[in-house]
Structure formats: C-alpha cells, structure tokens
CSV table of C-alpha atoms in Angstrom, one decimal:
chain,number,residue,atom,x,y,z
A,1,MET,CA,-55.1,-54.4,-121.8
A,2,THR,CA,-58.4,-55.1,-123.7
A,3,GLY,CA,-59.4,-57.8,-121.4
A,4,VAL,CA,-58.6,-55.8,-118.3
A,5,ARG,CA,-60.6,-52.9,-119.6
A,6,ALA,CA,-63.5,-55.1,-120.4
A,7,ARG,CA,-63.5,-56.4,-116.8
A,8,LEU,CA,-63.3,-52.8,-115.4
A,9,SER,CA,-66.2,-51.8,-117.7
A,10,ALA,CA,-68.3,-54.6,-116.4
A,11,MET,CA,-67.3,-53.8,-112.9
A,12,MET,CA,-68.6,-50.3,-113.4
A,13,PHE,CA,-71.8,-51.5,-114.9
A,14,LEU,CA,-72.6,-53.8,-112.0
A,15,GLN,CA,-71.6,-51.3,-109.4
A,16,TYR,CA,-74.1,-48.6,-110.5
A,17,PHE,CA,-76.7,-51.1,-111.6
A,18,ILE,CA,-76.8,-52.2,-108.0
A,19,TRP,CA,-77.4,-48.7,-106.9
A,20,GLY,CA,-79.8,-47.7,-109.5
A,21,VAL,CA,-82.1,-50.7,-109.2
A,22,TRP,CA,-83.3,-50.0,-105.6
A,23,PHE,CA,-82.5,-46.3,-104.9
A,24,VAL,CA,-84.7,-44.7,-107.4
A,25,THR,CA,-88.0,-46.4,-106.5
A,26,MET,CA,-87.6,-47.1,-102.9
A,27,GLY,CA,-89.5,-44.0,-101.8
A,28,THR,CA,-92.5,-45.2,-103.7
A,29,TYR,CA,-92.3,-48.7,-102.3
A,30,LEU,CA,-92.0,-47.4,-98.7
A,31,GLY,CA,-94.9,-44.9,-99.1
A,32,GLN,CA,-97.4,-47.0,-101.2
A,33,THR,CA,-96.7,-50.5,-100.1
A,34,LEU,CA,-95.3,-50.2,-96.5
A,35,HIS,CA,-97.1,-46.9,-95.8
A,36,PHE,CA,-94.1,-45.3,-94.2
A,37,THR,CA,-94.5,-41.6,-93.5
A,38,ASP,CA,-92.8,-39.0,-95.6
A,39,ARG,CA,-90.4,-38.2,-92.7
A,40,GLN,CA,-89.5,-41.9,-92.5
A,41,ILE,CA,-88.9,-42.0,-96.3
A,42,GLY,CA,-86.6,-38.9,-95.9
A,43,LEU,CA,-84.7,-40.6,-93.2
A,44,ALA,CA,-84.3,-43.9,-95.2
A,45,TYR,CA,-82.8,-41.8,-98.2
A,46,GLY,CA,-80.4,-40.3,-95.5
A,47,ALA,CA,-78.9,-43.8,-94.8
A,48,THR,CA,-76.4,-43.3,-97.7
A,49,ALA,CA,-75.5,-39.9,-96.4
A,50,ILE,CA,-74.6,-41.3,-93.0
A,51,ALA,CA,-72.4,-43.9,-94.8
A,52,ALA,CA,-70.9,-41.1,-96.9
A,53,LEU,CA,-69.8,-39.5,-93.5
A,54,VAL,CA,-68.0,-42.7,-92.5
A,55,SER,CA,-66.7,-43.9,-95.7
A,56,PRO,CA,-63.7,-41.5,-96.2
A,57,PHE,CA,-62.4,-42.6,-92.7
A,58,PHE,CA,-62.9,-46.3,-93.5
A,59,MET,CA,-61.0,-45.8,-96.8
A,60,GLY,CA,-58.1,-43.9,-95.2
A,61,VAL,CA,-57.7,-46.1,-92.0
A,62,VAL,CA,-58.5,-49.5,-93.2
A,63,ALA,CA,-59.0,-50.0,-97.0
A,64,ASP,CA,-56.0,-48.2,-98.3
A,65,ARG,CA,-53.7,-50.0,-95.9
A,66,TYR,CA,-54.5,-53.4,-95.1
A,67,PHE,CA,-56.6,-55.1,-97.9
A,68,SER,CA,-56.2,-55.5,-101.8
A,69,SER,CA,-59.1,-53.5,-103.2
A,70,GLU,CA,-60.7,-56.3,-105.4
A,71,LYS,CA,-60.9,-58.6,-102.3
A,72,LEU,CA,-62.3,-55.9,-100.1
A,73,LEU,CA,-64.7,-55.0,-102.9
A,74,ALA,CA,-65.9,-58.7,-103.0
A,75,ALA,CA,-66.3,-58.8,-99.3
A,76,LEU,CA,-68.3,-55.6,-99.0
A,77,HIS,CA,-70.7,-56.6,-101.8
A,78,LEU,CA,-71.0,-60.1,-100.3
A,79,VAL,CA,-72.0,-58.8,-96.9
A,80,GLY,CA,-74.1,-56.0,-98.5
A,81,GLY,CA,-76.0,-58.5,-100.7
A,82,VAL,CA,-77.0,-60.6,-97.6
A,83,VAL,CA,-77.9,-57.4,-95.6
A,84,MET,CA,-80.1,-56.0,-98.6
A,85,TRP,CA,-81.9,-59.3,-98.7
A,86,LEU,CA,-82.7,-58.9,-95.0
A,87,VAL,CA,-83.8,-55.3,-95.6
A,88,SER,CA,-86.3,-56.5,-98.3
A,89,MET,CA,-87.9,-58.8,-95.7
A,90,GLN,CA,-88.7,-56.0,-93.2
A,91,THR,CA,-92.0,-54.2,-93.0
A,92,SER,CA,-91.6,-51.9,-89.9
A,93,PHE,CA,-89.4,-48.8,-90.0
A,94,ALA,CA,-87.9,-49.8,-86.7
A,95,THR,CA,-86.2,-52.8,-88.4
A,96,PHE,CA,-86.0,-51.5,-91.9
A,97,TYR,CA,-84.0,-48.4,-91.1
A,98,PRO,CA,-80.9,-49.8,-89.1
A,99,LEU,CA,-80.4,-52.5,-91.7
A,100,LEU,CA,-80.6,-50.1,-94.5
A,101,ILE,CA,-77.9,-48.0,-92.7
A,102,LEU,CA,-75.9,-51.2,-92.4
A,103,TYR,CA,-76.2,-51.9,-96.0
A,104,ALA,CA,-75.2,-48.3,-97.0
A,105,LEU,CA,-72.1,-48.7,-94.8
A,106,CYS,CA,-71.1,-51.7,-97.0
A,107,TYR,CA,-72.0,-50.1,-100.3
A,108,MET,CA,-70.6,-46.6,-100.2
A,109,PRO,CA,-66.9,-47.5,-99.8
A,110,THR,CA,-67.2,-49.6,-102.9
A,111,LEU,CA,-67.7,-46.5,-104.9
A,112,SER,CA,-64.2,-45.3,-104.1
A,113,LEU,CA,-62.8,-48.9,-104.5
A,114,THR,CA,-64.1,-49.2,-108.0
A,115,ASN,CA,-62.5,-46.0,-109.0
A,116,SER,CA,-59.3,-46.9,-107.4
A,117,ILE,CA,-59.2,-50.2,-109.2
A,118,SER,CA,-59.8,-48.5,-112.5
A,119,PHE,CA,-57.2,-45.9,-112.0
A,120,HIS,CA,-54.6,-48.4,-111.0
A,121,HIS,CA,-55.0,-50.4,-114.2
A,122,VAL,CA,-55.2,-47.9,-117.0
A,123,ARG,CA,-52.2,-46.3,-118.8
A,124,ASP,CA,-53.8,-42.8,-119.3
A,125,PRO,CA,-56.7,-42.0,-116.7
A,126,GLY,CA,-57.6,-38.9,-118.5
A,127,ARG,CA,-58.0,-40.8,-121.7
A,128,ASP,CA,-59.2,-44.2,-120.6
A,129,PHE,CA,-61.4,-43.7,-117.5
A,130,PRO,CA,-64.3,-41.9,-119.0
A,131,PHE,CA,-65.0,-44.9,-121.3
A,132,ILE,CA,-64.8,-47.3,-118.3
A,133,ARG,CA,-66.9,-45.0,-116.0
A,134,VAL,CA,-69.6,-44.4,-118.7
A,135,LEU,CA,-70.6,-48.1,-118.2
A,136,GLY,CA,-71.7,-47.1,-114.8
A,137,THR,CA,-74.3,-44.7,-116.1
A,138,ILE,CA,-75.4,-47.3,-118.6
A,139,GLY,CA,-75.9,-49.7,-115.7
A,140,TRP,CA,-78.0,-47.3,-113.8
A,141,ILE,CA,-80.0,-46.8,-117.2
A,142,VAL,CA,-80.6,-50.5,-117.5
A,143,ALA,CA,-81.6,-50.8,-113.8
A,144,GLY,CA,-84.4,-48.2,-114.5
A,145,ILE,CA,-85.6,-49.8,-117.7
A,146,MET,CA,-85.8,-53.3,-115.9
A,147,VAL,CA,-87.7,-51.8,-112.9
A,148,GLY,CA,-90.0,-49.5,-114.7
A,149,LYS,CA,-90.5,-50.8,-118.1
A,150,VAL,CA,-89.9,-54.6,-117.9
A,151,PHE,CA,-91.2,-55.4,-114.4
A,152,HIS,CA,-93.3,-52.2,-113.7
A,153,ALA,CA,-92.0,-52.7,-109.9
A,154,ASP,CA,-91.9,-49.1,-108.6
A,155,ALA,CA,-94.0,-50.0,-105.6
A,156,MET,CA,-92.8,-53.5,-105.2
A,157,VAL,CA,-90.1,-55.3,-103.1
A,158,LEU,CA,-88.4,-56.7,-106.2
A,159,PRO,CA,-85.9,-53.9,-106.8
A,160,LEU,CA,-84.4,-54.5,-103.4
A,161,ARG,CA,-84.1,-58.2,-104.1
A,162,LEU,CA,-82.6,-57.5,-107.5
A,163,ALA,CA,-80.1,-55.3,-105.8
A,164,ALA,CA,-79.3,-58.1,-103.4
A,165,GLY,CA,-78.8,-60.6,-106.0
A,166,ALA,CA,-76.7,-58.3,-108.3
A,167,SER,CA,-74.4,-57.5,-105.1
A,168,ILE,CA,-73.8,-61.3,-104.7
A,169,LEU,CA,-72.9,-61.5,-108.5
A,170,MET,CA,-70.7,-58.4,-108.1
A,171,ALA,CA,-68.9,-60.2,-105.0
A,172,VAL,CA,-68.1,-63.2,-107.3
A,173,PHE,CA,-67.0,-61.0,-110.2
A,174,ALA,CA,-64.8,-59.0,-108.1
A,175,LEU,CA,-62.5,-62.1,-107.5
A,176,VAL,CA,-61.5,-62.1,-111.2
A,177,LEU,CA,-60.7,-58.4,-111.4
A,178,PRO,CA,-56.9,-57.6,-111.7
A,179,HIS,CA,-55.0,-57.6,-108.4
A,180,THR,CA,-54.8,-54.1,-106.8
A,181,PRO,CA,-52.7,-53.9,-103.7
A,182,PRO,CA,-53.5,-51.5,-101.0
A,183,LYS,CA,-51.6,-48.2,-101.9
A,184,ALA,CA,-50.5,-47.4,-98.4
A,185,ALA,CA,-49.4,-50.9,-97.4
A,186,GLY,CA,-46.2,-51.0,-95.5
A,187,GLY,CA,-46.0,-47.3,-94.9
A,188,GLN,CA,-45.9,-45.5,-91.5
A,189,PHE,CA,-49.3,-45.1,-90.2
A,190,SER,CA,-50.6,-41.5,-89.6
A,191,VAL,CA,-53.9,-40.6,-88.3
A,192,HIS,CA,-53.6,-37.2,-89.8
A,193,ASP,CA,-52.8,-38.6,-93.4
A,194,ALA,CA,-55.4,-41.4,-93.1
A,195,LEU,CA,-58.3,-39.1,-92.4
A,196,GLY,CA,-57.2,-36.7,-95.1
A,197,LEU,CA,-56.9,-33.7,-92.7
A,198,ASP,CA,-54.5,-31.8,-95.0
A,199,ALA,CA,-57.4,-30.9,-97.1
A,200,LEU,CA,-58.8,-28.6,-94.4
A,201,ALA,CA,-56.0,-26.1,-95.1
A,202,LEU,CA,-57.7,-25.4,-98.5
A,203,LEU,CA,-60.6,-23.8,-96.6
A,204,ARG,CA,-58.3,-20.9,-95.7
A,205,ASN,CA,-58.5,-19.8,-99.3
A,206,ARG,CA,-61.7,-17.6,-99.5
A,207,ASP,CA,-62.8,-18.9,-102.9
A,208,PHE,CA,-62.5,-22.6,-102.0
A,209,PHE,CA,-64.4,-22.0,-98.7
A,210,ILE,CA,-67.3,-20.3,-100.8
A,211,PHE,CA,-67.2,-23.2,-103.2
A,212,VAL,CA,-67.6,-25.8,-100.3
A,213,ALA,CA,-70.2,-23.9,-98.5
A,214,GLY,CA,-72.1,-23.4,-101.8
A,215,SER,CA,-71.9,-27.1,-102.5
A,216,PHE,CA,-73.1,-27.9,-99.1
A,217,LEU,CA,-76.1,-25.5,-99.2
A,218,LEU,CA,-77.1,-26.8,-102.7
A,219,CYS,CA,-77.1,-30.4,-101.7
A,220,ILE,CA,-79.9,-29.7,-99.2
A,221,PRO,CA,-82.6,-28.8,-101.8
A,222,LEU,CA,-81.0,-31.6,-104.2
A,223,GLN,CA,-82.1,-34.4,-101.8
A,224,PHE,CA,-85.7,-33.6,-102.7
A,225,TYR,CA,-85.1,-35.0,-106.2
A,226,TYR,CA,-83.3,-38.2,-105.3
A,227,THR,CA,-85.8,-39.0,-102.4
A,228,PHE,CA,-89.2,-37.9,-103.8
A,229,ALA,CA,-88.9,-37.6,-107.6
A,230,ASN,CA,-90.3,-41.2,-108.1
A,231,PRO,CA,-93.1,-41.0,-105.6
A,232,PHE,CA,-94.1,-37.8,-107.3
A,233,LEU,CA,-94.2,-39.3,-110.8
A,234,ASN,CA,-96.2,-42.3,-109.5
A,235,GLU,CA,-98.7,-40.1,-107.8
A,236,VAL,CA,-99.5,-38.0,-110.6
A,237,GLY,CA,-99.8,-41.0,-112.9
A,238,ALA,CA,-96.7,-40.5,-115.2
A,239,PRO,CA,-96.2,-43.5,-117.4
A,240,ASP,CA,-93.5,-45.9,-116.4
A,241,PRO,CA,-91.8,-43.5,-113.8
A,242,ALA,CA,-88.6,-45.6,-113.2
A,243,PHE,CA,-88.1,-45.9,-116.9
A,244,ILE,CA,-88.6,-42.2,-117.7
A,245,GLN,CA,-86.2,-41.2,-115.1
A,246,THR,CA,-83.3,-42.9,-117.0
A,247,PHE,CA,-83.8,-40.0,-119.6
A,248,GLY,CA,-81.9,-38.0,-117.0
A,249,GLN,CA,-79.0,-40.4,-117.2
A,250,MET,CA,-79.2,-40.4,-121.0
A,251,SER,CA,-78.8,-36.7,-121.0
A,252,GLU,CA,-75.9,-37.0,-118.4
A,253,ILE,CA,-73.9,-38.9,-121.1
A,254,PHE,CA,-74.4,-36.0,-123.7
A,255,PHE,CA,-73.5,-33.2,-121.3
A,256,MET,CA,-70.5,-35.0,-120.0
A,257,LEU,CA,-69.1,-35.2,-123.5
A,258,LEU,CA,-70.1,-31.4,-123.9
A,259,LEU,CA,-68.4,-30.4,-120.6
A,260,PRO,CA,-64.8,-30.0,-121.9
A,261,VAL,CA,-65.9,-27.7,-124.5
A,262,VAL,CA,-68.0,-25.4,-122.5
A,263,LEU,CA,-65.4,-25.3,-119.8
A,264,ARG,CA,-62.9,-23.9,-122.3
A,265,LYS,CA,-65.3,-21.4,-123.5
A,266,PHE,CA,-67.0,-20.1,-120.4
A,267,GLY,CA,-64.8,-21.1,-117.4
A,268,ILE,CA,-65.6,-22.8,-114.2
A,269,LYS,CA,-67.8,-20.2,-112.5
A,270,VAL,CA,-70.2,-19.8,-115.2
A,271,ILE,CA,-70.5,-23.4,-115.9
A,272,MET,CA,-71.2,-24.1,-112.1
A,273,LEU,CA,-73.8,-21.3,-112.0
A,274,VAL,CA,-75.5,-22.8,-115.0
A,275,GLY,CA,-75.6,-26.2,-113.1
A,276,MET,CA,-77.1,-24.6,-110.0
A,277,LEU,CA,-79.7,-22.6,-112.0
A,278,ALA,CA,-80.6,-25.9,-113.7
A,279,TRP,CA,-81.6,-27.4,-110.4
A,280,ALA,CA,-83.9,-24.4,-109.7
A,281,LEU,CA,-85.4,-24.7,-113.2
A,282,ARG,CA,-85.9,-28.4,-112.9
A,283,TYR,CA,-87.9,-28.1,-109.6
A,284,LEU,CA,-89.9,-25.2,-111.1
A,285,ALA,CA,-90.7,-27.4,-114.1
A,286,PHE,CA,-91.9,-30.2,-111.7
A,287,GLY,CA,-93.9,-27.8,-109.8
A,288,MET,CA,-95.7,-26.3,-112.8
A,289,GLY,CA,-96.1,-29.6,-114.3
A,290,ALA,CA,-97.6,-31.2,-111.2
A,291,ASP,CA,-101.0,-29.6,-112.0
A,292,GLY,CA,-102.6,-31.6,-114.8
A,293,PRO,CA,-100.0,-33.3,-114.8
A,294,VAL,CA,-98.3,-31.4,-117.9
A,295,MET,CA,-95.9,-34.2,-119.0
A,296,SER,CA,-93.9,-31.9,-121.2
A,297,LEU,CA,-92.6,-29.9,-118.3
A,298,ILE,CA,-92.1,-33.0,-116.2
A,299,TYR,CA,-89.8,-34.4,-119.0
A,300,ILE,CA,-88.1,-31.1,-119.2
A,301,GLY,CA,-87.3,-31.5,-115.5
A,302,ILE,CA,-86.0,-35.0,-116.0
A,303,LEU,CA,-83.9,-34.1,-119.0
A,304,LEU,CA,-82.2,-31.2,-117.2
A,305,HIS,CA,-80.5,-33.9,-115.0
A,306,GLY,CA,-77.5,-33.9,-117.4
A,307,VAL,CA,-76.9,-30.1,-116.8
A,308,CYS,CA,-77.6,-30.4,-113.1
A,309,TYR,CA,-75.1,-33.2,-112.5
A,310,ASP,CA,-72.3,-32.6,-115.0
A,311,PHE,CA,-72.1,-28.8,-114.8
A,312,PHE,CA,-72.3,-28.7,-111.0
A,313,PHE,CA,-70.9,-31.8,-109.5
A,314,VAL,CA,-68.3,-32.8,-112.2
A,315,SER,CA,-67.1,-29.3,-112.8
A,316,GLY,CA,-66.7,-29.0,-109.1
A,317,GLN,CA,-64.6,-32.0,-108.8
A,318,ILE,CA,-62.4,-30.5,-111.5
A,319,TYR,CA,-62.2,-27.2,-109.6
A,320,THR,CA,-61.2,-29.1,-106.4
A,321,ASP,CA,-58.6,-31.1,-108.3
A,322,GLN,CA,-57.1,-27.9,-109.6
A,323,ARG,CA,-57.0,-26.3,-106.2
A,324,ALA,CA,-55.7,-29.2,-104.4
A,325,GLY,CA,-52.9,-30.3,-106.6
A,326,GLU,CA,-51.3,-33.9,-106.7
A,327,LYS,CA,-50.3,-34.0,-103.0
A,328,ILE,CA,-53.6,-33.7,-101.4
A,329,ARG,CA,-55.9,-34.5,-104.4
A,330,ALA,CA,-57.5,-37.6,-102.8
A,331,ALA,CA,-58.0,-35.8,-99.4
A,332,ALA,CA,-59.5,-32.8,-101.1
A,333,GLN,CA,-62.1,-35.0,-103.0
A,334,GLY,CA,-62.8,-36.9,-99.7
A,335,LEU,CA,-63.6,-33.5,-98.1
A,336,ILE,CA,-65.8,-32.6,-100.8
A,337,ASN,CA,-67.6,-35.9,-100.6
A,338,PHE,CA,-68.0,-35.7,-96.8
A,339,VAL,CA,-69.5,-32.2,-97.1
A,340,THR,CA,-72.0,-32.8,-100.0
A,341,ASN,CA,-72.9,-36.5,-100.1
A,342,GLY,CA,-72.5,-36.7,-96.3
A,343,LEU,CA,-73.5,-33.5,-94.4
A,344,GLY,CA,-75.5,-31.8,-97.2
A,345,TYR,CA,-77.6,-34.9,-98.1
A,346,PHE,CA,-78.2,-35.9,-94.4
A,347,ILE,CA,-79.7,-32.5,-93.7
A,348,GLY,CA,-81.5,-32.7,-96.9
A,349,ALA,CA,-83.1,-35.9,-95.9
A,350,PHE,CA,-84.5,-34.3,-92.8
A,351,VAL,CA,-85.7,-31.1,-94.6
A,352,SER,CA,-87.2,-32.9,-97.7
A,353,GLY,CA,-89.1,-35.3,-95.5
A,354,ALA,CA,-90.5,-32.5,-93.3
A,355,VAL,CA,-91.6,-30.4,-96.3
A,356,VAL,CA,-93.2,-33.3,-98.2
A,357,ASN,CA,-95.1,-34.2,-95.0
A,358,ARG,CA,-96.2,-30.6,-94.4
A,359,TYR,CA,-98.1,-30.8,-97.8
A,360,ALA,CA,-99.6,-34.3,-97.4
A,361,THR,CA,-103.3,-35.1,-97.0
A,362,ALA,CA,-104.5,-38.4,-95.8
A,363,ASN,CA,-107.7,-39.7,-97.4
A,364,ALA,CA,-110.7,-39.1,-95.3
A,365,GLY,CA,-114.0,-41.0,-94.9
A,366,CYS,CA,-112.5,-44.2,-94.1
A,367,THR,CA,-114.8,-47.2,-94.1
A,368,ASP,CA,-114.0,-50.7,-92.6
A,369,ALA,CA,-113.6,-52.1,-96.1
A,370,ALA,CA,-111.3,-49.5,-97.1
A,371,ALA,CA,-109.2,-49.9,-94.0
A,372,ALA,CA,-108.9,-53.6,-94.7
A,373,ALA,CA,-107.5,-52.6,-98.1
A,374,HIS,CA,-105.2,-50.1,-96.6
A,375,GLU,CA,-107.0,-47.3,-98.5
A,376,CYS,CA,-107.1,-45.1,-95.6
A,377,LEU,CA,-103.3,-45.1,-95.4
A,378,LYS,CA,-103.0,-43.5,-98.9
A,379,VAL,CA,-101.7,-40.0,-99.0
A,380,THR,CA,-101.8,-37.5,-101.6
A,381,HIS,CA,-99.7,-34.3,-101.7
A,382,ASN,CA,-99.6,-30.8,-103.0
A,383,TRP,CA,-96.7,-31.5,-105.4
A,384,HIS,CA,-96.9,-27.9,-106.9
A,385,ALA,CA,-96.1,-26.4,-103.4
A,386,ILE,CA,-93.6,-29.1,-102.6
A,387,TRP,CA,-91.3,-28.5,-105.5
A,388,LEU,CA,-91.3,-24.6,-105.2
A,389,VAL,CA,-89.5,-25.1,-102.0
A,390,PRO,CA,-86.4,-26.8,-103.3
A,391,ALA,CA,-86.6,-24.5,-106.3
A,392,ALA,CA,-86.5,-21.4,-104.1
A,393,GLY,CA,-83.6,-22.9,-102.1
A,394,ALA,CA,-81.6,-23.7,-105.2
A,395,LEU,CA,-82.2,-20.2,-106.5
A,396,VAL,CA,-81.1,-18.5,-103.4
A,397,VAL,CA,-77.8,-20.5,-103.4
A,398,PHE,CA,-77.3,-19.6,-107.0
A,399,ILE,CA,-77.7,-15.9,-106.3
A,400,LEU,CA,-75.2,-16.0,-103.3
A,401,PHE,CA,-72.7,-18.1,-105.2
A,402,ALA,CA,-72.9,-15.6,-108.2
A,403,PHE,CA,-72.0,-12.7,-106.0
A,404,LEU,CA,-69.6,-14.4,-103.6
A,405,PHE,CA,-67.7,-16.8,-105.6
A,406,LYS,CA,-64.8,-15.2,-107.4
A,407,PRO,CA,-62.2,-17.9,-108.6
A,408,SER,CA,-58.7,-16.4,-109.4
A,409,GLY,CA,-58.4,-15.9,-113.0
A,410,GLY,CA,-61.9,-14.3,-113.6
A,411,GLY,CA,-63.7,-15.6,-116.5
A,412,GLY,CA,-62.6,-18.3,-119.0
A,413,GLN,CA,-59.9,-20.2,-117.5
A,414,SER,CA,-60.6,-19.6,-113.8
A,415,ALA,CA,-58.8,-21.4,-111.3
A,416,GLY,CA,-56.5,-23.0,-113.9
A,417,VAL,CA,-59.1,-25.3,-115.1
A,418,ASP,CA,-58.6,-26.4,-118.7
A,419,ALA,CA,-60.7,-28.2,-121.2
A,420,GLY,CA,-59.1,-31.6,-120.6
A,421,PRO,CA,-61.1,-34.7,-119.9
A,422,PRO,CA,-63.0,-34.3,-116.5
A,423,ALA,CA,-62.1,-37.9,-115.5
A,424,ARG,CA,-59.0,-37.8,-113.1
A,425,PRO,CA,-60.9,-35.9,-110.3
A,426,ARG,CA,-63.2,-38.7,-110.0
A,427,VAL,CA,-60.6,-40.8,-108.2
A,428,GLY,CA,-62.0,-40.0,-104.9
A,429,ALA,CA,-65.1,-38.1,-106.0
A,430,ALA,CA,-67.5,-40.7,-107.0
A,431,SER,CA,-67.8,-41.8,-103.5
A,432,HIS,CA,-70.0,-40.4,-105.2
A,433,THR,CA,-72.4,-37.7,-106.4
A,434,ILE,CA,-75.5,-39.6,-107.2
A,435,SER,CA,-75.7,-40.3,-111.0
C-alpha cells in the first residue's frame, strides 16, 4: 500500500505542477511579450472554463464507461503535451487561442481522473486522500518557485514549454499507476445517468439553489485574480511575482488543516461567508496596495488565498456532498463544477478582460526607435480602480448570501456538516476549483 500511495502522491504532484507552471504567469507573457490585449488575455483564461463545461459530459459518457483511468490519463496528457508545445510556438491570438482551448479540453478531464484513481486505491478516503492531494498543492508551489525564483520567467514562453514537457512525463508515469477500470463498464448506458441530470433535482431545494447561485455569481469576480494577479504584480514591480504568489498556496495548506475545527465550531454558513468576505478583502488590499506599491497590503492579499479557497470552495464541496448523499454525489459535484469552474469563470473571463481594458493606458509619444523596440505597445493600468470592481462584486454577493442562504439546522451543524476530513467531496469536485 505504501508503494501505491507514493505513486498516487507523485501523480498529484505532477498533475498540479503542470497546471501551476503555465497558468499563473500566462497573462504576463501574453501582455508583455506577445502584446495581446486585455480582452484577449481574459479570453485566454476562459479556455479552461470552456473545457470545464465539456469535461463532465466527457467523463460521464466516455471516460467512466470505456477506458481504464490510468490509460486515459496517459493518452490525454500525451496529446496535451504535444498541443501545449504547439501553443508555445504561436505569436498571434488567432492561432494561440484555439490551440489553448484544445489543450484545456485535454487537461481538465484529468483533474477528475486523478481523483478517481486515488479514491479507487485507498482504504479510507477520508483519512488517506488529504495526504495524497496535498502533494498537488506542493506541486503548484514548486512550479511557482521554478518560474518565479529560479528562472524569473514570468514574461517568457518557458513556462508553457515546461508544462508541455511535464505533460509528456506525466503520460509516461501514468502507465505505471495501479490499474483502475472504468467504473460503469458493462452497465446499461443511460444518457440521463451519464450526464448526471439527477443532480438538477437538488435545485428544487431553495437553500441549495441559493448556494449554487451564490457560487456562480462569486466566480465572476474571482476570475480577476486568476487572470490578472500576475500581470498586476509584474507591472507594479513586485519582487519575483510568480514566487510570492505561492505564499497563497502555502496558506492554503494551513487553512485546510484548520477547516474541520472551524466547521465544527461555526457551521457551514458562517465559514462560507468568511470565505466570500475574504475575496472582497483581498481585492481591497490589492487596490490599496497598488498605489506605491504598498507591498505589505499586497502580501496580505496573497496570503488570504487560503481562507478564500478553503473556506468557500472546499466547504461548498462539503455542503454539496451532504445535500446530495451517496446516490448522486458525483453528479452533484459535477453540477457545481459546471456552474462555477465552467459558467462562472467563463463569464468572469469576459468581464475581467473588459474591466482591465477599460482602465488601460497605452504609452504616448511613440518614436520610430520605440516602435522598433515595441515600447509603444506597452500598456499601464489603473490597478487601484481595477481591483475595486471585483471587491465590490464579491461584497455584494456576500451581502446577498448572508440574507438569503438559510441552511437547515441554522448555525453550528447546518446542513448536517460535521467536522470530519474535507476530502471525500473532492471525488468530482477538483475538476477543480483552482488551487
């Protein structure tokens, strides 16, 4: 079992290293090096949202029925690695964007696959899975250290090529993972079951509907961080931006361990509200810290990531699991993934790009020499004004959620949520909320 756990942990490390190594700094590379517009950068970050819309159907119709998980994982990462290398060779948005969508369509299903493989091969998921999954967060941290501290490659194409190489390595490694047969192989095919439509019945419950609606609305301002935090840090001259962003993942580990304790003490509604408020406070800290910059405020905004992610997304996964029950657990988590990582982030990609573009200023007084050096294409932004927009959006959602969300059971143990390990709900969930 120790050997199996070691392989599963290495799988998680590589899975999230691949994502973390290109995703964090892509906006800076597209803006500073390829001179894409803010709207185009927003669209590029919406590629994973498009894939998240498709991924649950792919998993339900194809992956769960016809292929062993480890072989499908290998195939998707192999194709994804080749596609990402092609992405790294593009310099125009017209060719870059469709290839990036194709890569995302390969990558996003692998998030669910790695979870499925892990849960299939551990005796006690609630006890064992957190220690496996935490290697994914560590992989994301190592990716940020490599890009930001070792190579100083925020504005380079190198992160995309590191992702391509790591994907190929993952494809090879997947072949030595323990065999995981398709869970629905040989069963009678049902479009209704494959698409997880049973979960829609949960929306008839007012509390669950408010939860889903609030999650969707919050993901719109959340996309500002994932798309533009690294370009912001680079523009204001923060030291080693990709590296200091890993402080957020470090705080995530701490708050993940704290979550069972605070859930027992305060209940699901309070914890989710704290997570929502943390997003508003993080954006406010970024906005106030943009003038100067005031690095202490920017560091506070980054370190709030653990509260933002664990208290909102992980606790939301727990609430969903409790509401759904065993029979439609996977379908319910797929529904949340579709609404948040899919619809919410897709709309957020458009909104964030439009807002950042609204507060952009191109350099004036362009000379021939400056044009040759692409100086005229450099753009500065009013980041103070930009960050206040998602701060206000998150605050509005927080207020609405506080008044409208009334889970059964009231305070402490609302919705039957206990203080047990917050791991099992991630079976379908980490298709994923971004770490």
